[in-house]
Amino acid sequence: MHIKQVVVEGFKTYREQTAVDFQPHLNCIVGANGSGKSNLFHAIRFVLSDIFSSLRADERQKLLHEGAGHAVMSAYAEIVFDNSDNRLPVDREEVRLRRNIGLKKDEYYLDKKHITKAEVINLLESAGFSRTNPYYCVKQGEIMKMATMQDEERLDLLKEIGGTSVYEDKRRESLKIMEDTKSRRDQIQETVDFIESRLAELDEEKDELQMYTELDRTRRSLEYTVHEKDLSETRAKLDECEERRRQHVDKARDEDERAHRLRDEVKAMERECKDKERALATTKEELLSADIELRRAVEKKTACDLDAQEFAEKIASGEEALAGVRGEQTRLDRAVAETRAKISAARPKAEAEAAREESAAAEMGEVSRRLQVLHQRQGRGSQFKTKAERDAWLEEQAADCEATLARKRDEIGILDGDVRDLKKSAEKEARDERAIKGKLLEEEATLGESEEEYKAKIAARNAAQDERKELQRRDAEVDAELNSKTEEVKRRDKQLEFTMPRELFRGLSAVQRIVKDHGIKGVHGPLIELMECDERFFAAVEAAAANQLFHVVVDDDAVASKIIEYLNKDKAGRVTFLPLNRLRARNREYPDSQDVFPMLSKIRHDEKVRPALDKVFGNVLICRNLDVAVKFAGSTNLDCVTMDGDCVSNRGAISGGYQDSGRSRMVNMRMLREAQKVRAELRKESAEVKDKLQAAEQAVTAVLGDIQRAESARRHRQTAIERLRAEAKECAYAAQRAEESLGVKEKTVAAIRVTVGDLEAQAADLRQEMKTDLNAKLTKAELAELARLNPRLDELKEARVAASAARLAAEAELGELQATLSSNLERRQLQIEATTSEVDIVGVQAEQARAEANAAAAAAEEAQASARHRELAAKVARATSEVQECKNTIERLRNEQDDIKSAMADDEREMEGLMAKRTTLQTKREGLQRKIRELGSLPSDAFERYRGKALKTLHSLLGKTNEQLAKLGHVNKKALDQYQQFTEQREAMEIRRGELDKAHAKIGELMTHLDQKKDESIERTFKQVSLNFREVFAKLVPGGKGELVMQRKKPGQGAGAENADPEKAKENAAARGFAEKYGGVKIKVSFGQGETMMMKQLSGGQKTVVAVGLIFAIQRCDPMPFYLFDEIDAALDPQYRTAVAAMVRSQADGGTQFITTTFRPELVKVAGCIQGVQHSHKVSNVREVTLDEALNFVGDAMIPASQRGGKRDRGDGPYDSEESEEEE
């Protein structure tokens, strides 16, 4: 066994975790002063030694690292032992022992497991670490301390090494026990003396006591007889009181049962009343809705009636207006026809007069032009000088005439095109007017057909709305009933929750949620939901199953395990599962009796869950009564239960008593199941009603859409009709405007044609004149023509004036007729036509028909709403009456409850009186029994001696006996008992004194033995240490000798020896042994051939050699697996350091581990492992160094490398240590 590694963190100067590895032989640690070498040794001693035990907080604080950075709150030191030799009683080759320390903690760990300090001490002692020999670790200064030690201190050291402290502790304990024994012996002697004196006194009182005893026996016999008679009478009264109490208990039980029944009835009535109140509130809400619906229906009917009335008034006023204008329209039509006939007659006349005027004007123009030509020809000679000049001018004039003629002809062509276009436009407008009037007739016919279709759709809408309203009312009723049932299910579920433990309810709720959220299949549900039975078996089933009713049945254990995982994850309660794959129905033989039957036979269930039910109920019998249950539970291996729920286990236990039916799980489950069934039916009906309502809504929406489309089509057709009428009027106006423009154009063309004729004639005349001479005179013909044309011109002027006057008169007449037609007659026609179109009797009649249909539908709806309102009002009245009746019933039941409570209170007061009387009688009975018991043992004739005597006689005899006893009142009534008691005490004391004497002798023998063993231990230790010292010193000092000499005490030496008590001195002399004969241990040594010297005669180096030899000698007495030397060679001379190093190396090669610190090269040279300690910024660290680095540090770098052992250079550079602060 050896130290394999030391790990330190936070301990003194070692802030960070530092691991130091050691070899099993010699290990050397080098480093500067204050670098932390000794702190590493302190860490090892901190784990192994008890010098750091019982530390205060401030002392623990000093062990923690103090430096820059964050504060260190805890530290630890860990030693890793090589336990390949199993020296430590731990079945491992490597053992880790750690000690953790903090401001508030101090803990040990063995292989990372917490152990106590006592266990650590026992572990180390079992490995050979003795607390009496702590010299396996030699601290700094220990060598000097031993070198300067006095002889007496060396003797104490040998005593400590020899383990005499154990013997001395036992001897001190033995002395204390001897003193206690002597004290008890003295007390026993005092007690015995007192008992002897008391026995002498009691011997004189025995005669009087015998007389007193006879009278006392008589008194006790009389008192017994009196007490027995009183006791019999008291027992009779108690029996009577108990019988009355039993009668009151039975009465109270009946009243309590009646109170429970009334309470259940009150609860049932309250629930019924709440249901009826809820139904009443729902009905009132429905009545309020019906009232609102009725008001809306009345408002709608009133609005529809007003609309129909308004349309009727419109029709009446329209017909009245049409009747007023029909006669005028007839007259206007006749006047328009007459006016148009006059215009037709006047227009040819005006046109003829205009043609005559135009003809006269044309002829007059021709004549004027011819006259002008003739006159101009006469004046050409004076105007022009030559013919060429005249011809040029005539040519120019002819060219102008021809250019004008060309323009006029172009205008005629354009105007002819316009005339043709106007004719086509007039014809087209006429055709369009006829076509539009045809379409107008078709649209008016289609509008009439759509009115009938609109009425049919209105009727369909009303029917669909009625159906929807009925479905909405039913949907509201079903929703109200469904809400009521849902509340009832919640209430039943809550009541069922109150019948089970909270954790179980949480678990069941969590199972339902987990199954739903995670989609787990194979879960059938709680057992109570999977079974049914008659109500008379409810109490038996609940008593037999208890909480097993809520076990959850699943297909297999995998499903159960999965759900349990989720339950543990969510921390959601506990549930018991029944996996069907693990359950098997067993075949049982049930007794054949009319008084019992298997419970499983009365339970209805699905066959697939039978194994689960067999697990719970298969071992249970239902019995007729409790006696039958006790009988069959004892004769069969089955549990028995009565119909009332009293249970008898086959192991002998019986349970039973009152059960509150209001908390029955089966009853609550049955009611919950019924409520859930009704709720499911209501949900189904609600879904069907909602589907029908949705279909009705869709139908209403479709009909309303059809109505809207019909109205839109009707409005579109009306708009189209109005548009066609406007277009027809526009076409008529356009044709008329085209006709008027055509006349104007034709007149313009005619005028231009006349101008063209004049221009052509003028151009021809000019061309003809150019052919004549300049000075040529008019011919006769021309002169005759000139004479004829002047009168003709006058005639034509007069004819034109006359034709113009006639034309103007005809045109005035025609214009007047046209103005009358257009400005008066036709305008009035338009006004009448506008009035007729505005009235639109047909459209208003269609609107009236729709309004009347809506009014009829509103009237039907009003009637239906009124009937519904009356029905709901009657229903509210009935519900109010029922609620009031329920309240009256509840009031009556509560009054009965109050009466029962009053009766129960009276019974309770009477019971209290009976209980008080019973308590008094019981107290009296107990008092009499106590008095009888206090009489003690009675004479043999006491039971029959005075039985026949009267109570008065007994009291008389008792009084006389008491008087005689009173005369003997000074007698010690306990003399005999005391005499016997004291005699027994004296014997016990004598026995106890003998035992103490033997114990005293044994303790003396033990102390003698302890002294002998202590002397033997000291003598054995001295001889062994002396022998080891002789051998060690011879090795350390070649040719030298050393020995230990025991020094005897001088006579009279010791404190208080002269004034001591002679007896005590004798005892001390007897107790004094070998250890007390000697006063110290001297050391005699000789170095080489010199004389033998004492310690005082040696130099400092020689003393150090002696001290080192003594330590080695002590260590050889009790060899350890390893040793710790802290600078043991500090004060040695070089030759002795070499000898010490050789001895250490020799022992290390022999299998002993050494861990040393040194500043000298001798130990460094022979070390197998060298660790270097550095210190920087108040933090120590350790690393393995080479021999060269170590010797450089200790100052022996001159030694050749070939002579050095240990580790080779690893290339880490020269070893250096920064000296910081002193080690603690």
PDB file of N, CA and C in Angstrom, residues 703-777:
ATOM      1  N   VAL A 703     -85.267  31.279 -51.881  1.00  0.00           N
ATOM      2  CA  VAL A 703     -86.507  31.961 -52.276  1.00  0.00           C
ATOM      3  C   VAL A 703     -86.293  33.462 -52.305  1.00  0.00           C
ATOM      4  N   LEU A 704     -85.597  33.987 -51.278  1.00  0.00           N
ATOM      5  CA  LEU A 704     -85.331  35.429 -51.263  1.00  0.00           C
ATOM      6  C   LEU A 704     -84.466  35.820 -52.456  1.00  0.00           C
ATOM      7  N   GLY A 705     -83.523  34.952 -52.794  1.00  0.00           N
ATOM      8  CA  GLY A 705     -82.729  35.226 -53.991  1.00  0.00           C
ATOM      9  C   GLY A 705     -83.584  35.241 -55.245  1.00  0.00           C
ATOM     10  N   ASP A 706     -84.537  34.257 -55.342  1.00  0.00           N
ATOM     11  CA  ASP A 706     -85.449  34.254 -56.493  1.00  0.00           C
ATOM     12  C   ASP A 706     -86.288  35.517 -56.527  1.00  0.00           C
ATOM     13  N   ILE A 707     -86.791  35.926 -55.322  1.00  0.00           N
ATOM     14  CA  ILE A 707     -87.612  37.145 -55.254  1.00  0.00           C
ATOM     15  C   ILE A 707     -86.791  38.353 -55.660  1.00  0.00           C
ATOM     16  N   GLN A 708     -85.576  38.414 -55.151  1.00  0.00           N
ATOM     17  CA  GLN A 708     -84.731  39.552 -55.522  1.00  0.00           C
ATOM     18  C   GLN A 708     -84.456  39.556 -57.017  1.00  0.00           C
ATOM     19  N   ARG A 709     -84.184  38.347 -57.553  1.00  0.00           N
ATOM     20  CA  ARG A 709     -83.958  38.287 -59.005  1.00  0.00           C
ATOM     21  C   ARG A 709     -85.216  38.670 -59.776  1.00  0.00           C
ATOM     22  N   ALA A 710     -86.422  38.235 -59.298  1.00  0.00           N
ATOM     23  CA  ALA A 710     -87.676  38.602 -59.967  1.00  0.00           C
ATOM     24  C   ALA A 710     -87.896  40.109 -59.898  1.00  0.00           C
ATOM     25  N   GLU A 711     -87.688  40.675 -58.709  1.00  0.00           N
ATOM     26  CA  GLU A 711     -87.837  42.125 -58.586  1.00  0.00           C
ATOM     27  C   GLU A 711     -86.839  42.852 -59.479  1.00  0.00           C
ATOM     28  N   SER A 712     -85.600  42.305 -59.496  1.00  0.00           N
ATOM     29  CA  SER A 712     -84.611  42.936 -60.368  1.00  0.00           C
ATOM     30  C   SER A 712     -85.029  42.840 -61.835  1.00  0.00           C
ATOM     31  N   ALA A 713     -85.570  41.634 -62.222  1.00  0.00           N
ATOM     32  CA  ALA A 713     -86.031  41.484 -63.615  1.00  0.00           C
ATOM     33  C   ALA A 713     -87.197  42.417 -63.899  1.00  0.00           C
ATOM     34  N   ARG A 714     -88.123  42.517 -62.909  1.00  0.00           N
ATOM     35  CA  ARG A 714     -89.274  43.419 -63.104  1.00  0.00           C
ATOM     36  C   ARG A 714     -88.810  44.856 -63.259  1.00  0.00           C
ATOM     37  N   ARG A 715     -87.908  45.280 -62.363  1.00  0.00           N
ATOM     38  CA  ARG A 715     -87.383  46.645 -62.495  1.00  0.00           C
ATOM     39  C   ARG A 715     -86.658  46.815 -63.819  1.00  0.00           C
ATOM     40  N   HIS A 716     -85.948  45.781 -64.216  1.00  0.00           N
ATOM     41  CA  HIS A 716     -85.244  45.860 -65.499  1.00  0.00           C
ATOM     42  C   HIS A 716     -86.227  45.998 -66.654  1.00  0.00           C
ATOM     43  N   ARG A 717     -87.344  45.186 -66.585  1.00  0.00           N
ATOM     44  CA  ARG A 717     -88.337  45.266 -67.673  1.00  0.00           C
ATOM     45  C   ARG A 717     -89.033  46.626 -67.653  1.00  0.00           C
ATOM     46  N   GLN A 718     -89.370  47.123 -66.467  1.00  0.00           N
ATOM     47  CA  GLN A 718     -89.997  48.447 -66.396  1.00  0.00           C
ATOM     48  C   GLN A 718     -89.059  49.505 -66.968  1.00  0.00           C
ATOM     49  N   THR A 719     -87.800  49.387 -66.582  1.00  0.00           N
ATOM     50  CA  THR A 719     -86.824  50.335 -67.131  1.00  0.00           C
ATOM     51  C   THR A 719     -86.729  50.198 -68.651  1.00  0.00           C
ATOM     52  N   ALA A 720     -86.762  48.923 -69.107  1.00  0.00           N
ATOM     53  CA  ALA A 720     -86.703  48.691 -70.560  1.00  0.00           C
ATOM     54  C   ALA A 720     -87.932  49.272 -71.246  1.00  0.00           C
ATOM     55  N   ILE A 721     -89.147  49.072 -70.636  1.00  0.00           N
ATOM     56  CA  ILE A 721     -90.373  49.630 -71.221  1.00  0.00           C
ATOM     57  C   ILE A 721     -90.277  51.145 -71.303  1.00  0.00           C
ATOM     58  N   GLU A 722     -89.867  51.745 -70.197  1.00  0.00           N
ATOM     59  CA  GLU A 722     -89.732  53.198 -70.212  1.00  0.00           C
ATOM     60  C   GLU A 722     -88.691  53.621 -71.253  1.00  0.00           C
ATOM     61  N   ARG A 723     -87.607  52.860 -71.307  1.00  0.00           N
ATOM     62  CA  ARG A 723     -86.592  53.194 -72.296  1.00  0.00           C
ATOM     63  C   ARG A 723     -87.127  53.035 -73.711  1.00  0.00           C
ATOM     64  N   LEU A 724     -87.897  51.948 -73.981  1.00  0.00           N
ATOM     65  CA  LEU A 724     -88.476  51.755 -75.317  1.00  0.00           C
ATOM     66  C   LEU A 724     -89.457  52.875 -75.658  1.00  0.00           C
ATOM     67  N   ARG A 725     -90.274  53.259 -74.685  1.00  0.00           N
ATOM     68  CA  ARG A 725     -91.201  54.383 -74.939  1.00  0.00           C
ATOM     69  C   ARG A 725     -90.430  55.644 -75.281  1.00  0.00           C
ATOM     70  N   ALA A 726     -89.396  55.906 -74.520  1.00  0.00           N
ATOM     71  CA  ALA A 726     -88.591  57.097 -74.816  1.00  0.00           C
ATOM     72  C   ALA A 726     -87.936  56.989 -76.184  1.00  0.00           C
ATOM     73  N   GLU A 727     -87.457  55.757 -76.499  1.00  0.00           N
ATOM     74  CA  GLU A 727     -86.833  55.574 -77.811  1.00  0.00           C
ATOM     75  C   GLU A 727     -87.858  55.744 -78.938  1.00  0.00           C
ATOM     76  N   ALA A 728     -89.091  55.247 -78.726  1.00  0.00           N
ATOM     77  CA  ALA A 728     -90.132  55.418 -79.748  1.00  0.00           C
ATOM     78  C   ALA A 728     -90.419  56.904 -79.964  1.00  0.00           C
ATOM     79  N   LYS A 729     -90.547  57.631 -78.840  1.00  0.00           N
ATOM     80  CA  LYS A 729     -90.781  59.068 -78.970  1.00  0.00           C
ATOM     81  C   LYS A 729     -89.604  59.734 -79.677  1.00  0.00           C
ATOM     82  N   GLU A 730     -88.422  59.329 -79.327  1.00  0.00           N
ATOM     83  CA  GLU A 730     -87.235  59.921 -79.938  1.00  0.00           C
ATOM     84  C   GLU A 730     -87.205  59.634 -81.439  1.00  0.00           C
ATOM     85  N   CYS A 731     -87.600  58.394 -81.816  1.00  0.00           N
ATOM     86  CA  CYS A 731     -87.641  58.056 -83.249  1.00  0.00           C
ATOM     87  C   CYS A 731     -88.684  58.907 -83.982  1.00  0.00           C
ATOM     88  N   ALA A 732     -89.849  59.108 -83.340  1.00  0.00           N
ATOM     89  CA  ALA A 732     -90.889  59.944 -83.976  1.00  0.00           C
ATOM     90  C   ALA A 732     -90.396  61.374 -84.159  1.00  0.00           C
ATOM     91  N   TYR A 733     -89.770  61.882 -83.067  1.00  0.00           N
ATOM     92  CA  TYR A 733     -89.226  63.235 -83.170  1.00  0.00           C
ATOM     93  C   TYR A 733     -88.137  63.300 -84.231  1.00  0.00           C
ATOM     94  N   ALA A 734     -87.284  62.307 -84.308  1.00  0.00           N
ATOM     95  CA  ALA A 734     -86.217  62.300 -85.313  1.00  0.00           C
ATOM     96  C   ALA A 734     -86.786  62.247 -86.731  1.00  0.00           C
ATOM     97  N   ALA A 735     -87.859  61.421 -86.950  1.00  0.00           N
ATOM     98  CA  ALA A 735     -88.499  61.356 -88.285  1.00  0.00           C
ATOM     99  C   ALA A 735     -89.096  62.697 -88.650  1.00  0.00           C
ATOM    100  N   GLN A 736     -89.730  63.327 -87.662  1.00  0.00           N
ATOM    101  CA  GLN A 736     -90.331  64.628 -87.917  1.00  0.00           C
ATOM    102  C   GLN A 736     -89.256  65.657 -88.262  1.00  0.00           C
ATOM    103  N   ARG A 737     -88.177  65.642 -87.467  1.00  0.00           N
ATOM    104  CA  ARG A 737     -87.102  66.582 -87.765  1.00  0.00           C
ATOM    105  C   ARG A 737     -86.501  66.295 -89.140  1.00  0.00           C
ATOM    106  N   ALA A 738     -86.393  65.024 -89.522  1.00  0.00           N
ATOM    107  CA  ALA A 738     -85.873  64.690 -90.866  1.00  0.00           C
ATOM    108  C   ALA A 738     -86.795  65.203 -91.963  1.00  0.00           C
ATOM    109  N   GLU A 739     -88.139  65.060 -91.761  1.00  0.00           N
ATOM    110  CA  GLU A 739     -89.087  65.560 -92.753  1.00  0.00           C
ATOM    111  C   GLU A 739     -88.950  67.075 -92.903  1.00  0.00           C
ATOM    112  N   GLU A 740     -88.865  67.748 -91.778  1.00  0.00           N
ATOM    113  CA  GLU A 740     -88.731  69.208 -91.837  1.00  0.00           C
ATOM    114  C   GLU A 740     -87.433  69.590 -92.534  1.00  0.00           C
ATOM    115  N   SER A 741     -86.341  68.957 -92.203  1.00  0.00           N
ATOM    116  CA  SER A 741     -85.066  69.267 -92.867  1.00  0.00           C
ATOM    117  C   SER A 741     -85.118  68.930 -94.340  1.00  0.00           C
ATOM    118  N   LEU A 742     -85.853  67.855 -94.690  1.00  0.00           N
ATOM    119  CA  LEU A 742     -85.967  67.452 -96.079  1.00  0.00           C
ATOM    120  C   LEU A 742     -86.680  68.550 -96.900  1.00  0.00           C
ATOM    121  N   GLY A 743     -87.774  69.116 -96.362  1.00  0.00           N
ATOM    122  CA  GLY A 743     -88.483  70.195 -97.077  1.00  0.00           C
ATOM    123  C   GLY A 743     -87.590  71.394 -97.302  1.00  0.00           C
ATOM    124  N   VAL A 744     -86.842  71.751 -96.241  1.00  0.00           N
ATOM    125  CA  VAL A 744     -85.951  72.901 -96.359  1.00  0.00           C
ATOM    126  C   VAL A 744     -84.890  72.635 -97.411  1.00  0.00           C
ATOM    127  N   LYS A 745     -84.341  71.432 -97.362  1.00  0.00           N
ATOM    128  CA  LYS A 745     -83.310  71.090 -98.338  1.00  0.00           C
ATOM    129  C   LYS A 745     -83.867  71.117 -99.767  1.00  0.00           C
ATOM    130  N   GLU A 746     -85.049  70.562 -99.950  1.00  0.00           N
ATOM    131  CA  GLU A 746     -85.644  70.535-101.295  1.00  0.00           C
ATOM    132  C   GLU A 746     -85.893  71.968-101.807  1.00  0.00           C
ATOM    133  N   LYS A 747     -86.376  72.836-100.922  1.00  0.00           N
ATOM    134  CA  LYS A 747     -86.584  74.232-101.329  1.00  0.00           C
ATOM    135  C   LYS A 747     -85.264  74.884-101.700  1.00  0.00           C
ATOM    136  N   THR A 748     -84.253  74.610-100.962  1.00  0.00           N
ATOM    137  CA  THR A 748     -82.932  75.198-101.255  1.00  0.00           C
ATOM    138  C   THR A 748     -82.423  74.705-102.595  1.00  0.00           C
ATOM    139  N   VAL A 749     -82.635  73.400-102.850  1.00  0.00           N
ATOM    140  CA  VAL A 749     -82.188  72.819-104.134  1.00  0.00           C
ATOM    141  C   VAL A 749     -82.936  73.483-105.303  1.00  0.00           C
ATOM    142  N   ALA A 750     -84.268  73.691-105.107  1.00  0.00           N
ATOM    143  CA  ALA A 750     -85.052  74.325-106.179  1.00  0.00           C
ATOM    144  C   ALA A 750     -84.559  75.753-106.449  1.00  0.00           C
ATOM    145  N   ALA A 751     -84.281  76.503-105.403  1.00  0.00           N
ATOM    146  CA  ALA A 751     -83.794  77.880-105.568  1.00  0.00           C
ATOM    147  C   ALA A 751     -82.459  77.882-106.270  1.00  0.00           C
ATOM    148  N   ILE A 752     -81.592  76.939-105.890  1.00  0.00           N
ATOM    149  CA  ILE A 752     -80.262  76.888-106.526  1.00  0.00           C
ATOM    150  C   ILE A 752     -80.393  76.498-107.989  1.00  0.00           C
ATOM    151  N   ARG A 753     -81.348  75.588-108.274  1.00  0.00           N
ATOM    152  CA  ARG A 753     -81.535  75.197-109.672  1.00  0.00           C
ATOM    153  C   ARG A 753     -81.983  76.415-110.511  1.00  0.00           C
ATOM    154  N   VAL A 754     -82.847  77.243-109.973  1.00  0.00           N
ATOM    155  CA  VAL A 754     -83.258  78.481-110.698  1.00  0.00           C
ATOM    156  C   VAL A 754     -82.044  79.358-110.952  1.00  0.00           C
ATOM    157  N   THR A 755     -81.236  79.518-109.930  1.00  0.00           N
ATOM    158  CA  THR A 755     -80.016  80.344-110.080  1.00  0.00           C
ATOM    159  C   THR A 755     -79.098  79.759-111.142  1.00  0.00           C
ATOM    160  N   VAL A 756     -79.000  78.419-111.176  1.00  0.00           N
ATOM    161  CA  VAL A 756     -78.173  77.740-112.190  1.00  0.00           C
ATOM    162  C   VAL A 756     -78.698  78.044-113.600  1.00  0.00           C
ATOM    163  N   GLY A 757     -80.044  77.995-113.736  1.00  0.00           N
ATOM    164  CA  GLY A 757     -80.624  78.300-115.055  1.00  0.00           C
ATOM    165  C   GLY A 757     -80.296  79.724-115.500  1.00  0.00           C
ATOM    166  N   ASP A 758     -80.392  80.655-114.562  1.00  0.00           N
ATOM    167  CA  ASP A 758     -80.063  82.048-114.869  1.00  0.00           C
ATOM    168  C   ASP A 758     -78.595  82.174-115.249  1.00  0.00           C
ATOM    169  N   LEU A 759     -77.756  81.515-114.508  1.00  0.00           N
ATOM    170  CA  LEU A 759     -76.319  81.609-114.806  1.00  0.00           C
ATOM    171  C   LEU A 759     -76.017  80.995-116.167  1.00  0.00           C
ATOM    172  N   GLU A 760     -76.643  79.868-116.488  1.00  0.00           N
ATOM    173  CA  GLU A 760     -76.407  79.253-117.784  1.00  0.00           C
ATOM    174  C   GLU A 760     -76.869  80.204-118.930  1.00  0.00           C
ATOM    175  N   ALA A 761     -78.037  80.814-118.742  1.00  0.00           N
ATOM    176  CA  ALA A 761     -78.533  81.751-119.779  1.00  0.00           C
ATOM    177  C   ALA A 761     -77.633  82.971-119.902  1.00  0.00           C
ATOM    178  N   GLN A 762     -77.185  83.460-118.737  1.00  0.00           N
ATOM    179  CA  GLN A 762     -76.318  84.646-118.758  1.00  0.00           C
ATOM    180  C   GLN A 762     -75.001  84.318-119.455  1.00  0.00           C
ATOM    181  N   ALA A 763     -74.426  83.151-119.142  1.00  0.00           N
ATOM    182  CA  ALA A 763     -73.163  82.763-119.796  1.00  0.00           C
ATOM    183  C   ALA A 763     -73.373  82.609-121.310  1.00  0.00           C
ATOM    184  N   ALA A 764     -74.521  82.024-121.713  1.00  0.00           N
ATOM    185  CA  ALA A 764     -74.790  81.845-123.153  1.00  0.00           C
ATOM    186  C   ALA A 764     -74.949  83.213-123.842  1.00  0.00           C
ATOM    187  N   ASP A 765     -75.601  84.132-123.171  1.00  0.00           N
ATOM    188  CA  ASP A 765     -75.778  85.476-123.744  1.00  0.00           C
ATOM    189  C   ASP A 765     -74.409  86.152-123.901  1.00  0.00           C
ATOM    190  N   LEU A 766     -73.589  86.047-122.937  1.00  0.00           N
ATOM    191  CA  LEU A 766     -72.275  86.679-123.033  1.00  0.00           C
ATOM    192  C   LEU A 766     -71.477  86.053-124.162  1.00  0.00           C
ATOM    193  N   ARG A 767     -71.551  84.747-124.285  1.00  0.00           N
ATOM    194  CA  ARG A 767     -70.842  84.093-125.382  1.00  0.00           C
ATOM    195  C   ARG A 767     -71.419  84.537-126.729  1.00  0.00           C
ATOM    196  N   GLN A 768     -72.748  84.704-126.782  1.00  0.00           N
ATOM    197  CA  GLN A 768     -73.382  85.139-128.046  1.00  0.00           C
ATOM    198  C   GLN A 768     -72.985  86.579-128.377  1.00  0.00           C
ATOM    199  N   GLU A 769     -72.900  87.407-127.361  1.00  0.00           N
ATOM    200  CA  GLU A 769     -72.546  88.827-127.598  1.00  0.00           C
ATOM    201  C   GLU A 769     -71.126  88.947-128.125  1.00  0.00           C
ATOM    202  N   MET A 770     -70.285  88.058-127.674  1.00  0.00           N
ATOM    203  CA  MET A 770     -68.906  88.114-128.152  1.00  0.00           C
ATOM    204  C   MET A 770     -68.815  87.908-129.660  1.00  0.00           C
ATOM    205  N   LYS A 771     -69.799  87.321-130.254  1.00  0.00           N
ATOM    206  CA  LYS A 771     -69.785  87.069-131.682  1.00  0.00           C
ATOM    207  C   LYS A 771     -70.224  88.309-132.503  1.00  0.00           C
ATOM    208  N   THR A 772     -70.740  89.315-131.859  1.00  0.00           N
ATOM    209  CA  THR A 772     -71.209  90.525-132.544  1.00  0.00           C
ATOM    210  C   THR A 772     -70.123  91.571-132.528  1.00  0.00           C
ATOM    211  N   ASP A 773     -70.358  92.631-133.357  1.00  0.00           N
ATOM    212  CA  ASP A 773     -69.404  93.733-133.415  1.00  0.00           C
ATOM    213  C   ASP A 773     -69.631  94.642-132.240  1.00  0.00           C
ATOM    214  N   LEU A 774     -68.548  95.513-132.041  1.00  0.00           N
ATOM    215  CA  LEU A 774     -68.611  96.405-130.890  1.00  0.00           C
ATOM    216  C   LEU A 774     -69.699  97.450-131.077  1.00  0.00           C
ATOM    217  N   ASN A 775     -69.796  97.968-132.281  1.00  0.00           N
ATOM    218  CA  ASN A 775     -70.740  99.044-132.502  1.00  0.00           C
ATOM    219  C   ASN A 775     -72.002  98.550-133.183  1.00  0.00           C
ATOM    220  N   ALA A 776     -72.234  97.288-133.143  1.00  0.00           N
ATOM    221  CA  ALA A 776     -73.421  96.748-133.764  1.00  0.00           C
ATOM    222  C   ALA A 776     -74.632  97.150-132.978  1.00  0.00           C
ATOM    223  N   LYS A 777     -75.742  97.466-133.748  1.00  0.00           N
ATOM    224  CA  LYS A 777     -76.969  97.914-133.133  1.00  0.00           C
ATOM    225  C   LYS A 777     -77.891  96.741-133.023  1.00  0.00           C
TER     226      LYS A 777
END
